[in-house]
Amino acid sequence: MSRRASRPAPVTPDGRYLVVDGVLWRRSDPALGPKQRALLVEALMHARRDVGRALREGNALAERAARARVHKAKVALGERGPPWWTDGAPDFNRHKVHNTPYADWFRALP
């Protein structure tokens, strides 16, 4: 059983990232309302399914269009693009946790 299946990914103390396989991934903007977030997640999942379909069909044009929709949904969720926090802290999205200020926190996890 993989680690992901056995327990949830740890979330940084400031709530900005979750850690998957030692990499920080930006979380969705907590200021999004539940309905707005649900609609964006639905759009993201639909676009991801379309990426898979395009890959299976070998349709490069459809794949590019679907990947663009994935990106657009992730930006709207706050997972990509400008950070959703406003305190000026740098963005460590997609960085190895051990190369960030979160390294000591992560090493201290059980």
PDB file of C-alpha atoms in Angstrom, residues 26-33 35-44 68-84:
ATOM      1  CA  ARG A  26       0.202  24.664  -3.206  1.00  0.00           C
ATOM      2  CA  ARG A  27      -3.250  24.171  -1.709  1.00  0.00           C
ATOM      3  CA  SER A  28      -6.374  25.818  -3.028  1.00  0.00           C
ATOM      4  CA  ASP A  29      -7.204  29.323  -1.921  1.00  0.00           C
ATOM      5  CA  PRO A  30      -9.133  29.004   1.364  1.00  0.00           C
ATOM      6  CA  ALA A  31     -11.043  32.204   0.528  1.00  0.00           C
ATOM      7  CA  LEU A  32     -12.976  30.365  -2.198  1.00  0.00           C
ATOM      8  CA  GLY A  33     -16.538  29.627  -1.237  1.00  0.00           C
ATOM      9  CA  LYS A  35     -19.827  26.275  -4.276  1.00  0.00           C
ATOM     10  CA  GLN A  36     -17.157  28.117  -6.270  1.00  0.00           C
ATOM     11  CA  ARG A  37     -14.513  25.602  -5.223  1.00  0.00           C
ATOM     12  CA  ALA A  38     -16.774  22.668  -6.143  1.00  0.00           C
ATOM     13  CA  LEU A  39     -17.429  24.122  -9.602  1.00  0.00           C
ATOM     14  CA  LEU A  40     -13.713  24.682 -10.195  1.00  0.00           C
ATOM     15  CA  VAL A  41     -12.815  21.175  -9.016  1.00  0.00           C
ATOM     16  CA  GLU A  42     -15.499  19.761 -11.299  1.00  0.00           C
ATOM     17  CA  ALA A  43     -14.026  21.711 -14.243  1.00  0.00           C
ATOM     18  CA  LEU A  44     -10.534  20.521 -13.315  1.00  0.00           C
ATOM     19  CA  ALA A  68      -4.864  24.538 -21.080  1.00  0.00           C
ATOM     20  CA  ARG A  69      -8.200  23.997 -19.310  1.00  0.00           C
ATOM     21  CA  VAL A  70      -6.441  22.099 -16.492  1.00  0.00           C
ATOM     22  CA  HIS A  71      -4.071  25.033 -16.063  1.00  0.00           C
ATOM     23  CA  LYS A  72      -6.902  27.572 -16.118  1.00  0.00           C
ATOM     24  CA  ALA A  73      -8.814  25.662 -13.412  1.00  0.00           C
ATOM     25  CA  LYS A  74      -5.701  25.309 -11.244  1.00  0.00           C
ATOM     26  CA  VAL A  75      -5.014  29.046 -11.518  1.00  0.00           C
ATOM     27  CA  ALA A  76      -8.632  29.795 -10.570  1.00  0.00           C
ATOM     28  CA  LEU A  77      -8.279  27.459  -7.561  1.00  0.00           C
ATOM     29  CA  GLY A  78      -5.102  29.270  -6.520  1.00  0.00           C
ATOM     30  CA  GLU A  79      -2.903  26.202  -6.984  1.00  0.00           C
ATOM     31  CA  ARG A  80      -0.938  27.890  -9.783  1.00  0.00           C
ATOM     32  CA  GLY A  81      -0.314  31.468 -10.783  1.00  0.00           C
ATOM     33  CA  PRO A  82       0.182  34.238  -8.246  1.00  0.00           C
ATOM     34  CA  PRO A  83       0.067  33.078  -4.618  1.00  0.00           C
ATOM     35  CA  TRP A  84      -3.231  33.605  -2.850  1.00  0.00           C
TER      36      TRP A  84
END
